[in-house]
Short mmCIF file of C-alpha atoms and ligand atoms in Angstrom, two decimals:
data_model
loop_
_atom_site.label_atom_id
_atom_site.label_comp_id
_atom_site.label_asym_id
_atom_site.label_seq_id
_atom_site.Cartn_x
_atom_site.Cartn_y
_atom_site.Cartn_z
CA MET W 1 0.18 0.07 0.19
CA ARG W 2 1.12 3.62 -0.63
CA ALA W 3 -0.82 6.68 -0.13
CA SER W 4 -0.44 10.34 -0.56
CA LEU W 5 -1.78 13.53 -0.02
CA GLY W 6 -1.56 16.52 -2.10
CA GLY W 7 1.03 14.55 -4.27
CA LYS W 8 3.25 13.89 -1.29
CA HIS W 9 4.09 10.26 0.14
CA VAL W 10 2.48 9.89 3.28
CA SER W 11 2.16 6.27 3.95
CA GLY W 12 3.58 2.85 2.76
CA ALA W 13 3.33 -0.75 4.00
CA GLU W 14 3.58 -4.15 2.72
CA ARG W 15 2.32 -7.37 4.24
CA LEU W 16 2.82 -11.06 3.43
CA VAL W 17 -0.15 -12.93 4.74
CA GLY W 18 -1.86 -16.14 4.15
CA GLU W 19 -5.34 -16.09 2.00
CA PRO W 20 -7.66 -16.65 4.98
CA LEU W 21 -6.16 -13.23 6.40
CA LEU W 22 -6.49 -10.93 3.01
CA GLN W 23 -9.55 -9.22 3.91
CA GLU W 24 -8.48 -8.17 7.33
CA THR W 25 -5.41 -6.89 6.01
CA VAL W 26 -6.59 -4.96 3.04
CA LEU W 27 -8.74 -3.33 5.74
CA GLU W 28 -6.15 -2.61 8.17
CA LEU W 29 -3.61 -0.94 5.57
CA LEU W 30 -6.58 1.06 4.25
CA ARG W 31 -6.97 2.53 7.71
CA ARG W 32 -3.38 3.03 8.33
CA PRO W 33 -2.57 6.49 6.92
CA THR W 34 -4.53 9.40 9.13
CA SER W 35 -5.33 11.35 6.14
CA PHE W 36 -4.64 10.86 2.46
CA ASP W 37 -6.38 11.63 -1.03
CA GLN W 38 -4.85 9.00 -3.15
CA MET W 39 -4.05 5.36 -2.29
CA VAL W 40 -2.79 2.47 -4.22
CA LEU W 41 -3.40 -0.90 -3.02
CA THR W 42 -1.91 -3.61 -4.94
CA VAL W 43 -2.40 -7.62 -4.13
CA GLU W 44 -0.25 -10.19 -5.55
CA LYS W 45 0.08 -14.03 -5.16
CA VAL W 46 3.56 -14.81 -4.21
CA GLU W 47 4.61 -18.67 -5.40
CA GLU W 48 7.28 -19.20 -3.04
CA VAL W 49 8.13 -18.05 0.55
CA SER W 50 11.29 -19.06 2.55
CA LEU W 51 11.51 -19.19 6.11
CA ILE W 52 13.82 -17.28 8.41
CA GLU W 53 14.02 -18.76 11.82
CA ALA W 54 14.89 -15.75 13.80
CA SER W 55 15.31 -12.04 13.24
CA LEU W 56 18.74 -10.37 13.87
CA PRO W 57 18.88 -9.68 17.84
CA ILE W 58 17.86 -6.04 18.79
CA SER W 59 19.96 -4.06 21.17
CA SER W 60 19.63 0.05 22.01
CA ARG W 61 22.04 2.80 22.94
CA THR W 62 21.02 6.24 23.77
CA PHE W 63 23.65 9.48 23.50
CA GLU W 64 23.93 12.94 24.71
CA SER W 65 24.42 14.24 21.45
CA VAL W 66 23.71 13.55 17.57
CA ALA W 67 27.49 13.64 17.19
CA ASP W 68 28.22 11.06 19.78
CA ALA W 69 25.50 8.92 18.32
CA ARG W 70 27.02 9.02 14.57
CA GLY W 71 30.33 8.22 16.05
CA PHE W 72 29.08 5.07 17.80
CA ALA W 73 27.21 4.15 14.41
CA LEU W 74 30.55 4.77 12.53
CA LYS W 75 32.18 2.23 14.98
CA LEU W 76 29.56 -0.13 14.36
CA LEU W 77 29.77 0.19 10.43
CA THR W 78 33.81 -0.54 10.89
CA ASP W 79 33.30 -3.30 13.26
CA SER W 80 31.13 -4.74 10.41
CA GLY W 81 33.81 -4.51 7.78
CA VAL W 82 32.96 -1.26 6.08
CA PRO W 83 36.40 0.79 5.84
CA PRO W 84 36.21 4.14 7.64
CA ARG W 85 36.06 6.16 4.67
CA THR W 86 33.13 4.29 3.21
CA ALA W 87 31.35 4.64 6.51
CA GLU W 88 32.04 8.31 6.78
CA ARG W 89 30.83 8.83 3.42
CA GLY W 90 27.62 6.85 4.08
CA LEU W 91 26.82 9.17 7.16
CA ARG W 92 27.54 12.55 5.62
CA LEU W 93 25.28 11.26 2.52
CA LEU W 94 22.40 10.52 4.56
CA ALA W 95 22.79 13.81 6.74
CA GLU W 96 22.73 15.87 3.42
CA GLY W 97 20.02 13.86 1.61
CA ALA W 98 20.96 11.23 -0.67
CA GLY W 99 18.72 11.98 -3.66
CA PRO W 100 18.99 14.65 -6.17
CA GLY W 101 19.65 18.02 -5.15
CA GLY W 102 19.89 16.76 -1.25
CA SER W 103 16.24 15.39 -1.69
CA VAL W 104 14.82 12.04 0.31
CA MET W 105 14.83 9.02 -1.64
CA ARG W 106 12.06 6.70 -1.95
CA GLY W 107 14.41 3.62 -1.38
CA ALA W 108 18.07 2.90 -0.32
CA VAL W 109 21.56 4.03 -1.65
CA LEU W 110 23.83 0.87 -2.63
CA MET W 111 27.24 1.68 -1.24
CA ASP W 112 30.35 -0.20 -2.55
CA VAL W 113 32.22 -0.94 0.33
CA GLU W 114 35.54 -0.75 -1.32
CA THR W 115 35.12 2.63 -3.33
CA ALA W 116 32.50 4.16 -1.34
CA GLY W 117 31.04 4.47 -4.78
CA ARG W 118 27.35 4.59 -5.51
CA LEU W 119 25.88 1.59 -7.45
CA GLU W 120 21.95 2.12 -7.45
CA GLU W 121 20.38 2.71 -10.97
CA ASP W 122 18.32 5.53 -10.08
CA PRO W 123 19.41 7.75 -7.39
CA GLN W 124 15.82 9.06 -6.89
CA ARG W 125 14.00 5.69 -6.29
CA GLY W 126 17.05 3.59 -5.04
CA VAL W 127 16.33 -0.02 -4.19
CA ARG W 128 13.57 -1.04 -2.15
CA THR W 129 13.56 -3.96 -0.09
CA VAL W 130 10.00 -5.61 -0.43
CA ARG W 131 8.42 -8.85 0.27
CA VAL W 132 9.37 -9.34 3.88
CA ASP W 133 7.11 -10.07 6.77
CA TRP W 134 6.60 -11.89 10.05
CA LYS W 135 4.76 -15.06 10.25
CA ASN W 136 2.98 -13.97 13.56
CA ARG W 137 2.88 -10.06 13.08
CA ARG W 138 0.47 -9.58 16.12
CA ALA W 139 2.66 -11.69 18.35
CA ILE W 140 5.89 -9.96 17.50
CA GLU W 141 4.35 -6.55 17.62
CA ARG W 142 2.89 -7.05 21.13
CA THR W 143 6.58 -8.41 22.26
CA LEU W 144 8.37 -5.49 21.13
CA ARG W 145 5.63 -2.91 22.26
CA GLU W 146 6.10 -4.41 25.83
CA ARG W 147 10.02 -3.78 25.34
CA GLY W 148 8.98 -0.29 24.62
CA MET W 149 9.34 -0.27 20.75
CA THR W 150 6.75 0.55 18.22
CA SER W 151 5.65 -0.97 14.95
CA ARG W 152 8.34 1.08 12.97
CA THR W 153 10.93 -1.47 14.63
CA VAL W 154 8.56 -4.24 13.91
CA ASP W 155 8.58 -3.25 9.95
CA ALA W 156 12.40 -1.93 10.03
CA LEU W 157 13.89 -5.03 11.74
CA ALA W 158 12.30 -7.31 9.12
CA LEU W 159 13.45 -5.32 6.23
CA ALA W 160 17.22 -5.07 8.11
CA THR W 161 17.03 -8.87 8.67
CA LYS W 162 16.05 -9.56 4.86
CA ASN W 163 18.84 -7.42 3.70
CA ILE W 164 21.73 -8.90 5.78
CA LEU W 165 20.08 -12.36 4.45
CA CYS W 166 20.31 -11.40 0.95
CA GLY W 167 24.10 -10.28 1.36
CA VAL W 168 24.04 -6.53 2.65
CA VAL W 169 27.27 -6.10 4.44
CA ALA W 170 25.95 -3.38 6.84
CA GLU W 171 23.15 -1.29 6.72
CA LEU W 172 22.81 2.48 7.96
CA CYS W 173 19.10 3.95 8.48
CA TRP W 174 17.49 7.10 10.04
CA SER W 175 13.98 8.27 9.37
CA ASP W 176 13.07 11.08 7.21
CA ASP W 177 10.06 11.98 9.72
CA PRO W 178 11.20 14.92 11.48
CA ASP W 179 10.14 13.91 14.74
CA TYR W 180 11.69 10.29 14.89
CA THR W 181 15.55 10.34 15.78
CA THR W 182 16.16 6.82 16.59
CA GLY W 183 17.95 5.02 13.48
CA TYR W 184 19.99 2.05 13.64
CA VAL W 185 23.12 0.06 12.33
CA ALA W 186 22.57 -3.52 11.28
CA SER W 187 24.83 -6.17 10.22
CA GLY W 188 25.61 -9.98 10.82
CA LYS W 189 28.21 -8.98 13.14
CA VAL W 190 26.63 -6.39 15.35
CA GLY W 191 22.94 -7.42 15.03
CA TYR W 192 20.16 -4.70 14.78
CA VAL W 193 21.36 -1.76 17.10
CA ARG W 194 18.89 1.03 17.59
CA ILE W 195 20.57 4.45 18.07
CA ASP W 196 19.48 7.60 19.37
CA PRO W 197 19.71 10.59 18.30
CA LEU W 198 20.98 9.92 14.92
CA LYS W 199 19.63 13.28 13.91
CA GLU W 200 18.11 16.52 15.37
CA ARG W 201 14.48 16.72 16.00
CA GLY W 202 12.84 18.76 12.98
CA ASP W 203 15.45 17.53 10.72
CA PRO W 204 13.40 16.30 7.73
CA LYS W 205 16.54 14.38 6.08
CA GLY W 206 16.94 10.58 6.39
CA GLY W 207 17.31 7.45 4.45
CA ARG W 208 19.13 4.05 3.96
CA ILE W 209 22.51 3.12 3.11
CA TYR W 210 23.34 -0.69 2.18
CA PHE W 211 27.08 -1.26 1.84
CA ILE W 212 27.60 -3.78 -0.51
CA ARG W 213 30.32 -5.99 -2.37
CA LYS W 214 30.24 -4.76 -5.95
CA GLN W 215 30.62 -8.33 -7.17
CA ASP W 216 27.48 -9.06 -5.29
CA LEU W 217 25.08 -6.36 -6.92
CA PRO W 218 22.96 -8.71 -9.30
CA THR W 219 21.88 -11.46 -6.96
CA LEU W 220 21.76 -9.11 -4.11
CA VAL W 221 19.25 -6.57 -5.99
CA GLU W 222 17.49 -9.96 -7.14
CA CYS W 223 17.04 -11.14 -3.60
CA LEU W 224 15.87 -7.79 -2.14
CA GLU W 225 13.40 -7.01 -4.70
CA LYS W 226 12.02 -10.54 -5.77
CA ARG W 227 12.52 -13.31 -3.10
CA ALA W 228 9.64 -13.69 -0.29
CA PHE W 229 10.52 -14.39 3.19
CA LEU W 230 8.43 -14.80 6.23
CA ILE W 231 10.51 -14.42 9.62
CA GLU W 232 9.26 -16.88 12.24
CA SER W 233 10.42 -15.34 15.65
CA LEU W 234 12.71 -13.07 17.50
CA PRO W 235 16.01 -14.49 18.86
CA ASP W 236 15.77 -15.72 22.50
P1 LIG P 1 11.38 5.30 7.04
O1 LIG P 1 12.10 4.46 7.86
O2 LIG P 1 10.09 4.45 6.78
O3 LIG P 1 11.27 6.67 7.72
O4 LIG P 1 12.39 5.43 5.75
C1 LIG P 1 13.41 6.17 5.89
C2 LIG P 1 14.20 6.11 4.49
O5 LIG P 1 14.35 4.88 4.03
C3 LIG P 1 13.10 6.49 3.31
O6 LIG P 1 13.18 8.00 2.92
C4 LIG P 1 13.78 5.80 2.08
O7 LIG P 1 14.72 6.37 1.62
C5 LIG P 1 14.23 4.45 2.69
N1 LIG P 1 13.04 3.14 2.77
C6 LIG P 1 11.76 3.17 2.93
N2 LIG P 1 11.53 2.28 2.90
C7 LIG P 1 12.37 1.22 2.22
C8 LIG P 1 12.18 -0.06 1.82
N3 LIG P 1 11.17 -0.69 1.76
N4 LIG P 1 13.39 -0.28 1.08
C9 LIG P 1 14.51 0.40 0.86
N5 LIG P 1 14.60 1.69 1.53
C10 LIG P 1 13.33 2.03 2.15
#
């Protein structure tokens, strides 16, 4: 589902469910944006779904300043195998707006870990991770809410788990929502690490950087955009 108001994107979500849940899910998505004047809802049959036993493990860190939080993100990225120069460029790019003219992109930047060069075909759209969901979304939502997190984390954790499984070396994200300052670094090495504040309140810039190995590009994009995954649980 994607919805807009006055030509501006306001809400988007994706679900992977069994046929008996179809009607209820369409209604849930229809009610999701608080206001919109256009909505596109696509329903598609998926033939093959792979199971992922457990998501990346979650941890959270809070800092006094954006500078300290970004310094920690830089450390996690380098610990994950991203050279410092590449990690620094990624952080700078998100801070400045990675789309044309400093705009916010619809999808993610693909950044070559070795050269820090950009590999996505369309710098406005970027690459979008789709076709991933939780086998039992409600239960996961309940558990994460009990641990002080929101549905944002439910979606972002699923997305990051698929990214790492598809071969992304590490991911850096913070939202373009001016009121939401918690971002994350994810990798197979460090897990899913929530970091606050990765930007100042009121800042409308945000996005995602997928640090990848150039030789993985074709298989990785195919996996992110085409393969369907259901995640079964949170790790113990
Ligand atoms: P959000 O976490 O929804 O605020 O999204 C933050 C940024 O991540 C957006 O501005 C996009 O650049 C990017 N993004 C959002 N959804 C996806 C997706 N499904 N795949 C890749 N990048 C995305």
